[in-house]
mmCIF file of C-alpha atoms in Angstrom:
data_model
loop_
_atom_site.group_PDB
_atom_site.id
_atom_site.type_symbol
_atom_site.label_atom_id
_atom_site.label_comp_id
_atom_site.label_asym_id
_atom_site.label_seq_id
_atom_site.Cartn_x
_atom_site.Cartn_y
_atom_site.Cartn_z
ATOM 1 C CA MET A 1 -0.218 0.104 -0.058
ATOM 2 C CA ARG A 2 0.970 3.482 -0.777
ATOM 3 C CA LEU A 3 1.871 5.474 2.354
ATOM 4 C CA ARG A 4 0.557 8.302 0.869
ATOM 5 C CA THR A 5 -2.651 6.518 0.637
ATOM 6 C CA LEU A 6 -2.139 5.148 4.720
ATOM 7 C CA LEU A 7 -0.939 7.982 6.233
ATOM 8 C CA PRO A 8 -4.078 10.386 7.770
ATOM 9 C CA GLY A 9 -1.482 13.665 7.258
ATOM 10 C CA ARG A 10 1.720 15.564 6.703
ATOM 11 C CA LEU A 11 2.262 15.583 10.525
ATOM 12 C CA GLY A 12 2.760 12.835 12.474
ATOM 13 C CA PHE A 13 4.693 12.363 16.119
ATOM 14 C CA GLY A 14 8.072 10.631 16.426
ATOM 15 C CA THR A 15 8.321 8.675 20.056
ATOM 16 C CA ALA A 16 12.009 8.768 20.109
ATOM 17 C CA PRO A 17 12.128 11.561 23.052
ATOM 18 C CA LEU A 18 9.905 9.473 25.043
ATOM 19 C CA GLY A 19 12.297 6.713 25.479
ATOM 20 C CA ASN A 20 14.206 9.671 27.586
ATOM 21 C CA MET A 21 16.396 10.554 24.815
ATOM 22 C CA PHE A 22 18.736 12.938 26.341
ATOM 23 C CA ARG A 23 16.994 13.156 30.052
ATOM 24 C CA ALA A 24 14.869 11.637 32.273
ATOM 25 C CA ILE A 25 11.357 12.698 31.388
ATOM 26 C CA PRO A 26 8.495 12.614 34.255
ATOM 27 C CA GLU A 27 5.513 10.404 33.340
ATOM 28 C CA GLU A 28 3.434 13.221 33.758
ATOM 29 C CA GLU A 29 5.083 15.400 30.987
ATOM 30 C CA ALA A 30 5.651 12.716 28.687
ATOM 31 C CA ARG A 31 1.751 11.559 29.221
ATOM 32 C CA ALA A 32 1.034 15.805 28.693
ATOM 33 C CA THR A 33 2.840 15.613 25.728
ATOM 34 C CA LEU A 34 0.975 12.703 23.914
ATOM 35 C CA ARG A 35 -2.474 13.866 24.928
ATOM 36 C CA ALA A 36 -1.517 17.456 23.580
ATOM 37 C CA ALA A 37 -0.850 15.604 20.469
ATOM 38 C CA TRP A 38 -3.880 13.777 20.343
ATOM 39 C CA ASP A 39 -6.361 16.482 21.186
ATOM 40 C CA GLN A 40 -4.641 18.704 18.198
ATOM 41 C CA GLY A 41 -4.939 15.840 15.782
ATOM 42 C CA ILE A 42 -2.457 13.741 15.095
ATOM 43 C CA ARG A 43 -3.095 10.644 14.049
ATOM 44 C CA TYR A 44 0.237 9.048 13.167
ATOM 45 C CA TYR A 45 2.431 7.680 15.646
ATOM 46 C CA ASP A 46 5.717 5.767 15.236
ATOM 47 C CA SER A 47 8.033 4.197 18.056
ATOM 48 C CA ALA A 48 10.197 1.349 18.270
ATOM 49 C CA PRO A 49 11.907 -1.029 20.848
ATOM 50 C CA PHE A 50 14.725 0.769 21.177
ATOM 51 C CA TYR A 51 13.940 4.071 22.280
ATOM 52 C CA GLY A 52 14.424 3.685 25.763
ATOM 53 C CA ALA A 53 14.517 -0.107 26.060
ATOM 54 C CA GLY A 54 10.809 -0.255 25.419
ATOM 55 C CA LEU A 55 9.827 2.796 27.384
ATOM 56 C CA ALA A 56 8.322 5.158 24.366
ATOM 57 C CA GLU A 57 5.834 1.888 23.403
ATOM 58 C CA ILE A 58 4.786 1.643 26.959
ATOM 59 C CA ARG A 59 3.737 5.119 27.239
ATOM 60 C CA LEU A 60 2.580 5.610 23.884
ATOM 61 C CA GLY A 61 0.193 2.404 24.296
ATOM 62 C CA GLU A 62 -0.995 4.127 27.423
ATOM 63 C CA MET A 63 -2.391 6.937 25.420
ATOM 64 C CA LEU A 64 -3.623 4.818 22.680
ATOM 65 C CA ALA A 65 -5.651 2.377 24.857
ATOM 66 C CA GLU A 66 -7.994 5.499 25.145
ATOM 67 C CA HIS A 67 -8.452 5.718 21.883
ATOM 68 C CA PRO A 68 -10.537 3.501 19.041
ATOM 69 C CA ARG A 69 -8.081 1.388 17.069
ATOM 70 C CA ASP A 70 -9.333 2.319 14.030
ATOM 71 C CA SER A 71 -8.448 5.941 14.608
ATOM 72 C CA TYR A 72 -5.306 6.116 14.459
ATOM 73 C CA VAL A 73 -1.856 4.680 12.274
ATOM 74 C CA LEU A 74 0.955 3.031 14.169
ATOM 75 C CA SER A 75 4.310 1.953 13.455
ATOM 76 C CA THR A 76 6.944 0.357 14.854
ATOM 77 C CA LYS A 77 10.244 -1.546 14.737
ATOM 78 C CA VAL A 78 11.954 -4.578 14.100
ATOM 79 C CA GLY A 79 16.020 -5.471 14.497
ATOM 80 C CA ARG A 80 16.354 -5.247 18.203
ATOM 81 C CA VAL A 81 15.151 -7.479 20.846
ATOM 82 C CA ILE A 82 14.401 -6.233 24.267
ATOM 83 C CA LEU A 83 15.281 -9.039 27.229
ATOM 84 C CA ASP A 84 14.208 -9.071 30.574
ATOM 85 C CA GLU A 85 17.939 -8.760 31.945
ATOM 86 C CA VAL A 86 19.155 -6.106 32.326
ATOM 87 C CA GLU A 87 22.346 -3.949 31.265
ATOM 88 C CA ASP A 88 24.425 -0.540 32.172
ATOM 89 C CA PRO A 89 22.170 1.759 29.538
ATOM 90 C CA ALA A 90 25.287 3.994 29.416
ATOM 91 C CA ALA A 91 27.785 1.320 28.846
ATOM 92 C CA ARG A 92 25.748 0.184 25.480
ATOM 93 C CA ASP A 93 27.988 -0.010 22.299
ATOM 94 C CA LEU A 94 25.659 2.182 20.068
ATOM 95 C CA GLY A 95 28.367 3.019 17.420
ATOM 96 C CA GLU A 96 28.317 6.639 16.654
ATOM 97 C CA LYS A 97 25.282 7.215 18.875
ATOM 98 C CA GLY A 98 26.356 6.360 22.190
ATOM 99 C CA GLY A 99 24.557 7.338 25.252
ATOM 100 C CA LEU A 100 21.598 8.105 23.490
ATOM 101 C CA PHE A 101 18.965 6.593 26.142
ATOM 102 C CA GLU A 102 21.162 6.188 29.164
ATOM 103 C CA HIS A 103 18.033 7.289 30.645
ATOM 104 C CA GLY A 104 15.818 4.571 29.527
ATOM 105 C CA ARG A 105 14.749 1.319 31.016
ATOM 106 C CA PRO A 106 17.972 -0.666 32.060
ATOM 107 C CA ASN A 107 16.741 -4.208 30.120
ATOM 108 C CA LYS A 108 19.351 -5.271 27.684
ATOM 109 C CA ILE A 109 18.832 -4.868 23.999
ATOM 110 C CA VAL A 110 20.088 -7.156 21.325
ATOM 111 C CA ASP A 111 20.555 -6.742 17.550
ATOM 112 C CA ASP A 112 18.891 -9.212 15.358
ATOM 113 C CA TYR A 113 17.694 -8.850 12.062
ATOM 114 C CA SER A 114 16.523 -12.798 11.697
ATOM 115 C CA ALA A 115 13.159 -13.846 10.708
ATOM 116 C CA ASP A 116 12.712 -15.347 14.231
ATOM 117 C CA ALA A 117 13.795 -12.111 15.714
ATOM 118 C CA THR A 118 11.642 -10.298 13.681
ATOM 119 C CA TYR A 119 8.584 -12.390 14.861
ATOM 120 C CA ARG A 120 9.358 -12.329 18.371
ATOM 121 C CA SER A 121 9.955 -8.121 17.986
ATOM 122 C CA ILE A 122 6.459 -7.649 16.826
ATOM 123 C CA GLU A 123 5.126 -10.041 19.316
ATOM 124 C CA GLU A 124 6.493 -8.304 22.106
ATOM 125 C CA SER A 125 5.800 -4.645 20.444
ATOM 126 C CA LEU A 126 2.267 -5.351 20.613
ATOM 127 C CA LYS A 127 2.284 -6.168 24.331
ATOM 128 C CA ARG A 128 4.121 -3.045 25.271
ATOM 129 C CA LEU A 129 1.964 -1.034 22.954
ATOM 130 C CA GLY A 130 -1.110 -2.606 24.379
ATOM 131 C CA THR A 131 -2.822 -3.296 20.700
ATOM 132 C CA ASP A 132 -3.851 -6.264 18.280
ATOM 133 C CA ARG A 133 -2.024 -5.143 15.079
ATOM 134 C CA LEU A 134 0.298 -3.001 13.508
ATOM 135 C CA ASP A 135 0.218 -0.817 10.371
ATOM 136 C CA ILE A 136 3.639 0.010 9.733
ATOM 137 C CA VAL A 137 6.668 -1.947 10.355
ATOM 138 C CA TRP A 138 10.280 -0.095 9.668
ATOM 139 C CA VAL A 139 13.443 -2.611 9.764
ATOM 140 C CA HIS A 140 15.685 -0.197 12.292
ATOM 141 C CA ASP A 141 18.749 1.276 12.086
ATOM 142 C CA ILE A 142 20.216 -1.434 9.459
ATOM 143 C CA ALA A 143 23.344 0.869 9.030
ATOM 144 C CA GLN A 144 26.995 2.109 9.009
ATOM 145 C CA ASP A 145 25.918 4.822 11.948
ATOM 146 C CA PHE A 146 25.173 1.834 14.673
ATOM 147 C CA HIS A 147 27.028 -1.366 12.743
ATOM 148 C CA GLY A 148 30.077 0.253 11.416
ATOM 149 C CA ASP A 149 31.868 -2.238 9.333
ATOM 150 C CA ARG A 150 29.478 -4.981 10.207
ATOM 151 C CA TRP A 151 26.977 -3.032 8.408
ATOM 152 C CA LEU A 152 26.746 -4.889 5.386
ATOM 153 C CA ALA A 153 26.526 -8.376 7.201
ATOM 154 C CA GLN A 154 23.609 -6.988 9.151
ATOM 155 C CA PHE A 155 21.822 -5.744 6.207
ATOM 156 C CA GLU A 156 22.040 -9.326 4.563
ATOM 157 C CA THR A 157 20.774 -11.160 7.325
ATOM 158 C CA ALA A 158 18.124 -8.758 7.458
ATOM 159 C CA ARG A 159 17.560 -9.167 3.216
ATOM 160 C CA THR A 160 16.910 -12.610 4.084
ATOM 161 C CA GLY A 161 15.119 -12.462 7.452
ATOM 162 C CA ALA A 162 13.147 -9.497 8.655
ATOM 163 C CA PHE A 163 12.405 -8.371 4.717
ATOM 164 C CA ARG A 164 10.962 -11.819 3.942
ATOM 165 C CA VAL A 165 8.818 -12.101 7.059
ATOM 166 C CA LEU A 166 7.405 -8.156 6.577
ATOM 167 C CA SER A 167 6.536 -8.741 3.054
ATOM 168 C CA LYS A 168 4.498 -12.500 4.065
ATOM 169 C CA LEU A 169 3.040 -10.336 6.721
ATOM 170 C CA ARG A 170 1.788 -7.727 4.388
ATOM 171 C CA GLU A 171 0.787 -10.599 1.540
ATOM 172 C CA GLU A 172 -1.267 -11.970 4.389
ATOM 173 C CA GLY A 173 -2.983 -8.709 5.700
ATOM 174 C CA VAL A 174 -1.242 -9.168 8.869
ATOM 175 C CA ILE A 175 0.395 -5.066 8.505
ATOM 176 C CA LYS A 176 -0.236 -2.874 5.916
ATOM 177 C CA ALA A 177 3.232 -1.600 5.076
ATOM 178 C CA TRP A 178 7.027 -1.762 6.019
ATOM 179 C CA GLY A 179 10.190 -0.352 4.631
ATOM 180 C CA LEU A 180 13.419 0.603 6.429
ATOM 181 C CA GLY A 181 13.734 3.323 9.371
ATOM 182 C CA VAL A 182 17.406 4.530 9.185
ATOM 183 C CA ASN A 183 19.650 7.436 9.773
ATOM 184 C CA ARG A 184 21.496 6.511 6.701
ATOM 185 C CA VAL A 185 21.053 6.669 2.508
ATOM 186 C CA GLU A 186 23.266 3.600 1.872
ATOM 187 C CA PRO A 187 20.891 0.815 3.007
ATOM 188 C CA VAL A 188 17.746 2.780 0.936
ATOM 189 C CA GLU A 189 19.553 2.971 -2.143
ATOM 190 C CA LEU A 190 20.843 -0.972 -1.720
ATOM 191 C CA THR A 191 17.070 -2.201 -0.777
ATOM 192 C CA LEU A 192 16.048 0.202 -3.770
ATOM 193 C CA ASP A 193 18.337 -1.889 -6.080
ATOM 194 C CA LEU A 194 16.738 -5.287 -5.004
ATOM 195 C CA ASP A 195 14.341 -7.419 -7.103
ATOM 196 C CA GLU A 196 12.551 -8.570 -4.058
ATOM 197 C CA PRO A 197 11.281 -8.392 -1.577
ATOM 198 C CA ARG A 198 10.171 -4.497 -2.245
ATOM 199 C CA PRO A 199 9.207 -1.968 0.330
ATOM 200 C CA ASP A 200 6.568 0.532 0.227
ATOM 201 C CA GLY A 201 8.663 3.014 2.209
ATOM 202 C CA PHE A 202 11.212 4.393 3.735
ATOM 203 C CA LEU A 203 11.698 6.236 7.357
ATOM 204 C CA LEU A 204 14.753 8.413 6.872
ATOM 205 C CA ALA A 205 15.782 10.440 9.763
ATOM 206 C CA GLY A 206 17.938 13.260 9.458
ATOM 207 C CA ARG A 207 18.513 13.132 5.828
ATOM 208 C CA TYR A 208 16.286 15.051 4.350
ATOM 209 C CA THR A 209 16.832 18.187 6.293
ATOM 210 C CA LEU A 210 17.673 21.848 5.663
ATOM 211 C CA LEU A 211 21.528 20.849 7.087
ATOM 212 C CA ASP A 212 21.751 17.894 5.254
ATOM 213 C CA HIS A 213 19.856 17.081 1.927
ATOM 214 C CA ALA A 214 22.288 16.931 -0.684
ATOM 215 C CA ARG A 215 22.970 12.985 -1.052
ATOM 216 C CA ALA A 216 19.543 12.253 -0.520
ATOM 217 C CA LEU A 217 18.870 14.050 -3.562
ATOM 218 C CA GLN A 218 21.219 11.929 -5.780
ATOM 219 C CA ARG A 219 20.056 8.759 -5.838
ATOM 220 C CA VAL A 220 17.452 8.147 -3.167
ATOM 221 C CA LEU A 221 14.823 10.444 -3.977
ATOM 222 C CA PRO A 222 15.098 10.274 -7.918
ATOM 223 C CA THR A 223 14.461 6.493 -7.775
ATOM 224 C CA ALA A 224 11.992 6.577 -4.849
ATOM 225 C CA THR A 225 9.662 8.740 -6.994
ATOM 226 C CA GLU A 226 10.612 6.638 -10.095
ATOM 227 C CA GLN A 227 9.295 3.479 -8.275
ATOM 228 C CA GLY A 228 6.511 4.715 -6.433
ATOM 229 C CA VAL A 229 8.246 4.314 -3.006
ATOM 230 C CA ASP A 230 7.233 6.946 -0.340
ATOM 231 C CA LEU A 231 9.340 8.445 2.134
ATOM 232 C CA VAL A 232 8.477 9.655 5.672
ATOM 233 C CA VAL A 233 10.923 12.355 7.035
ATOM 234 C CA GLY A 234 12.094 11.517 10.619
ATOM 235 C CA GLY A 235 14.530 14.013 12.959
ATOM 236 C CA PRO A 236 13.233 17.156 10.179
ATOM 237 C CA TYR A 237 15.055 19.486 12.934
ATOM 238 C CA SER A 238 18.153 17.320 12.743
ATOM 239 C CA SER A 239 17.895 16.481 16.208
ATOM 240 C CA GLY A 240 16.892 19.653 17.222
ATOM 241 C CA VAL A 241 19.495 21.807 16.156
ATOM 242 C CA LEU A 242 17.082 23.501 13.773
ATOM 243 C CA ALA A 243 14.421 23.968 16.672
ATOM 244 C CA GLY A 244 16.855 25.849 19.251
ATOM 245 C CA GLY A 245 18.414 22.463 20.551
ATOM 246 C CA ALA A 246 21.743 21.780 21.219
ATOM 247 C CA HIS A 247 21.954 18.298 19.564
ATOM 248 C CA PHE A 248 22.920 17.462 15.613
ATOM 249 C CA GLU A 249 22.968 14.015 15.040
ATOM 250 C CA TYR A 250 22.069 13.049 18.411
ATOM 251 C CA GLN A 251 25.190 14.537 19.877
ATOM 252 C CA GLU A 252 26.476 17.779 20.461
ATOM 253 C CA ALA A 253 26.136 19.974 17.487
ATOM 254 C CA PRO A 254 29.731 21.116 16.377
ATOM 255 C CA ARG A 255 30.631 24.584 15.099
ATOM 256 C CA GLU A 256 29.919 24.236 11.417
ATOM 257 C CA ILE A 257 26.614 23.185 12.081
ATOM 258 C CA VAL A 258 25.759 25.883 14.601
ATOM 259 C CA GLU A 259 27.202 28.333 12.337
ATOM 260 C CA ARG A 260 25.364 27.143 9.706
ATOM 261 C CA VAL A 261 22.117 27.150 11.582
ATOM 262 C CA GLY A 262 22.913 30.790 12.540
ATOM 263 C CA ARG A 263 22.966 31.518 9.047
ATOM 264 C CA ILE A 264 19.315 30.138 8.279
ATOM 265 C CA ARG A 265 18.164 31.843 11.611
ATOM 266 C CA GLU A 266 19.442 35.157 9.994
ATOM 267 C CA LEU A 267 17.276 34.772 7.073
ATOM 268 C CA THR A 268 14.147 33.546 8.767
ATOM 269 C CA GLU A 269 14.614 36.626 11.162
ATOM 270 C CA ARG A 270 14.541 38.916 8.024
ATOM 271 C CA HIS A 271 11.779 37.675 6.276
ATOM 272 C CA GLY A 272 9.691 37.140 9.842
ATOM 273 C CA ILE A 273 9.359 33.480 9.794
ATOM 274 C CA SER A 274 10.015 30.683 12.114
ATOM 275 C CA VAL A 275 12.846 28.083 11.737
ATOM 276 C CA LYS A 276 10.755 25.213 12.248
ATOM 277 C CA ALA A 277 8.747 26.662 9.228
ATOM 278 C CA ALA A 278 11.066 26.526 7.198
ATOM 279 C CA ALA A 279 12.490 23.303 7.797
ATOM 280 C CA LEU A 280 9.446 21.302 7.962
ATOM 281 C CA GLN A 281 8.173 22.847 4.668
ATOM 282 C CA PHE A 282 11.298 22.041 3.318
ATOM 283 C CA ALA A 283 11.330 18.581 4.404
ATOM 284 C CA LEU A 284 7.661 18.221 2.873
ATOM 285 C CA ALA A 285 8.440 19.632 -0.331
ATOM 286 C CA HIS A 286 9.327 16.832 -2.122
ATOM 287 C CA PRO A 287 7.346 14.873 -4.539
ATOM 288 C CA ALA A 288 8.584 11.578 -2.600
ATOM 289 C CA SER A 289 7.631 13.317 0.893
ATOM 290 C CA VAL A 290 4.357 12.195 2.440
ATOM 291 C CA ALA A 291 4.823 13.039 6.005
ATOM 292 C CA ALA A 292 7.382 14.442 8.904
ATOM 293 C CA ILE A 293 7.500 13.053 12.156
ATOM 294 C CA PRO A 294 9.187 15.313 14.457
ATOM 295 C CA GLY A 295 9.554 14.430 18.326
ATOM 296 C CA ALA A 296 8.690 15.923 21.577
ATOM 297 C CA THR A 297 8.749 15.955 24.570
ATOM 298 C CA ARG A 298 6.688 19.072 25.812
ATOM 299 C CA PRO A 299 3.009 19.831 25.003
ATOM 300 C CA SER A 300 3.985 23.232 23.869
ATOM 301 C CA ARG A 301 5.970 21.859 21.025
ATOM 302 C CA ILE A 302 3.053 20.076 19.054
ATOM 303 C CA ALA A 303 1.221 23.696 18.631
ATOM 304 C CA GLU A 304 4.607 24.675 17.149
ATOM 305 C CA ASP A 305 4.883 22.159 14.976
ATOM 306 C CA LEU A 306 1.230 22.405 13.701
ATOM 307 C CA GLY A 307 1.601 26.177 13.422
ATOM 308 C CA ALA A 308 4.726 25.855 11.461
ATOM 309 C CA LEU A 309 3.328 23.435 8.719
ATOM 310 C CA ASP A 310 0.517 26.318 7.913
ATOM 311 C CA GLU A 311 3.022 29.128 8.426
ATOM 312 C CA ARG A 312 3.094 30.781 5.281
ATOM 313 C CA VAL A 313 7.056 31.105 3.836
ATOM 314 C CA PRO A 314 7.620 33.887 1.255
ATOM 315 C CA ASP A 315 9.152 32.795 -1.762
ATOM 316 C CA ALA A 316 11.576 35.484 -1.640
ATOM 317 C CA PHE A 317 12.954 33.448 1.290
ATOM 318 C CA TRP A 318 13.890 30.075 -0.584
ATOM 319 C CA ALA A 319 15.244 32.104 -3.093
ATOM 320 C CA GLU A 320 17.847 33.963 -0.960
ATOM 321 C CA LEU A 321 18.545 30.448 0.856
ATOM 322 C CA ARG A 322 19.704 28.899 -2.262
ATOM 323 C CA GLU A 323 21.439 31.816 -3.470
ATOM 324 C CA SER A 324 23.435 31.668 0.044
ATOM 325 C CA GLY A 325 24.739 28.057 -0.832
ATOM 326 C CA LEU A 326 22.651 26.656 2.236
ATOM 327 C CA LEU A 327 20.161 24.710 -0.346
ATOM 328 C CA SER A 328 20.857 22.206 -2.833
ATOM 329 C CA PRO A 329 20.072 23.891 -6.810
ATOM 330 C CA GLU A 330 18.190 20.473 -7.396
ATOM 331 C CA ALA A 331 15.870 20.761 -3.994
ATOM 332 C CA PRO A 332 12.246 21.053 -5.012
ATOM 333 C CA LEU A 333 11.212 24.318 -3.123
ATOM 334 C CA PRO A 334 7.868 24.622 -0.907
ATOM 335 C CA THR A 335 6.848 27.608 -3.605
ATOM 336 C CA ALA A 336 3.064 29.058 -4.257
#
């Protein structure tokens, strides 16, 4: 199924921050944020076992339990199994993303993209989410940033394991769609080159943003458009640095990124618009993009995101952004 047909709107909610990413979020704050998202009309929610070792799924499931299952679209991910035994969250080997969920649950996280692990992961996600079915399942983080030189071997395990299981579940009507949920373009490029199995779309985080989009424009987005494969943009604010935060790529933003954000901010101020509006509307302007799923840990952020989606951004802003070299000449613009 085309994601553009399945998804209920252009803005969804990414629950990674609710897995206690970067900080320990009080339960009431997490509940209030999810309630705000629902009350303001958000009906697509994305989660993953990895987010706080199941914490984000548990928190999301508590909110969704208050609503009819047919009233929202739900996605989660496979590729990691959460065990009952515990470990030190701060000591996990997460490749380039060290310490990402050190405030999450201490349950041990095991990478496993095999067929058996895929079935187990889905079954356990359903329990944590308190639901009887998933709409979309993404194969999570099967790329260099987490697996280093081992990523191609992990990809091959997923190709013969998770990919085939998810294709079978889609054919049986158990799920409606599947794809990859990654922070790198290379596994997406590989998957698009496969004759089978065929994914329905991709959740690509951080690679189609104002700060980083040139590589995605080379092969991924043209090929996806050609093949009718849709893109959900994760991390449209580049881990928060485009929304006033201090993180880029889930780590402290380096100086050159901070300077680039400063140049973008100068232009937005000159044209009287918000950086969030520029970031969201840019990410959604490509024909392949069907939704963006920023995360949030505070209720006020939901209204900001919805407002940014509707904010009027003058064509002159995009023209000046491109003239300044901050935007690729190949990037489609959200002009009137």
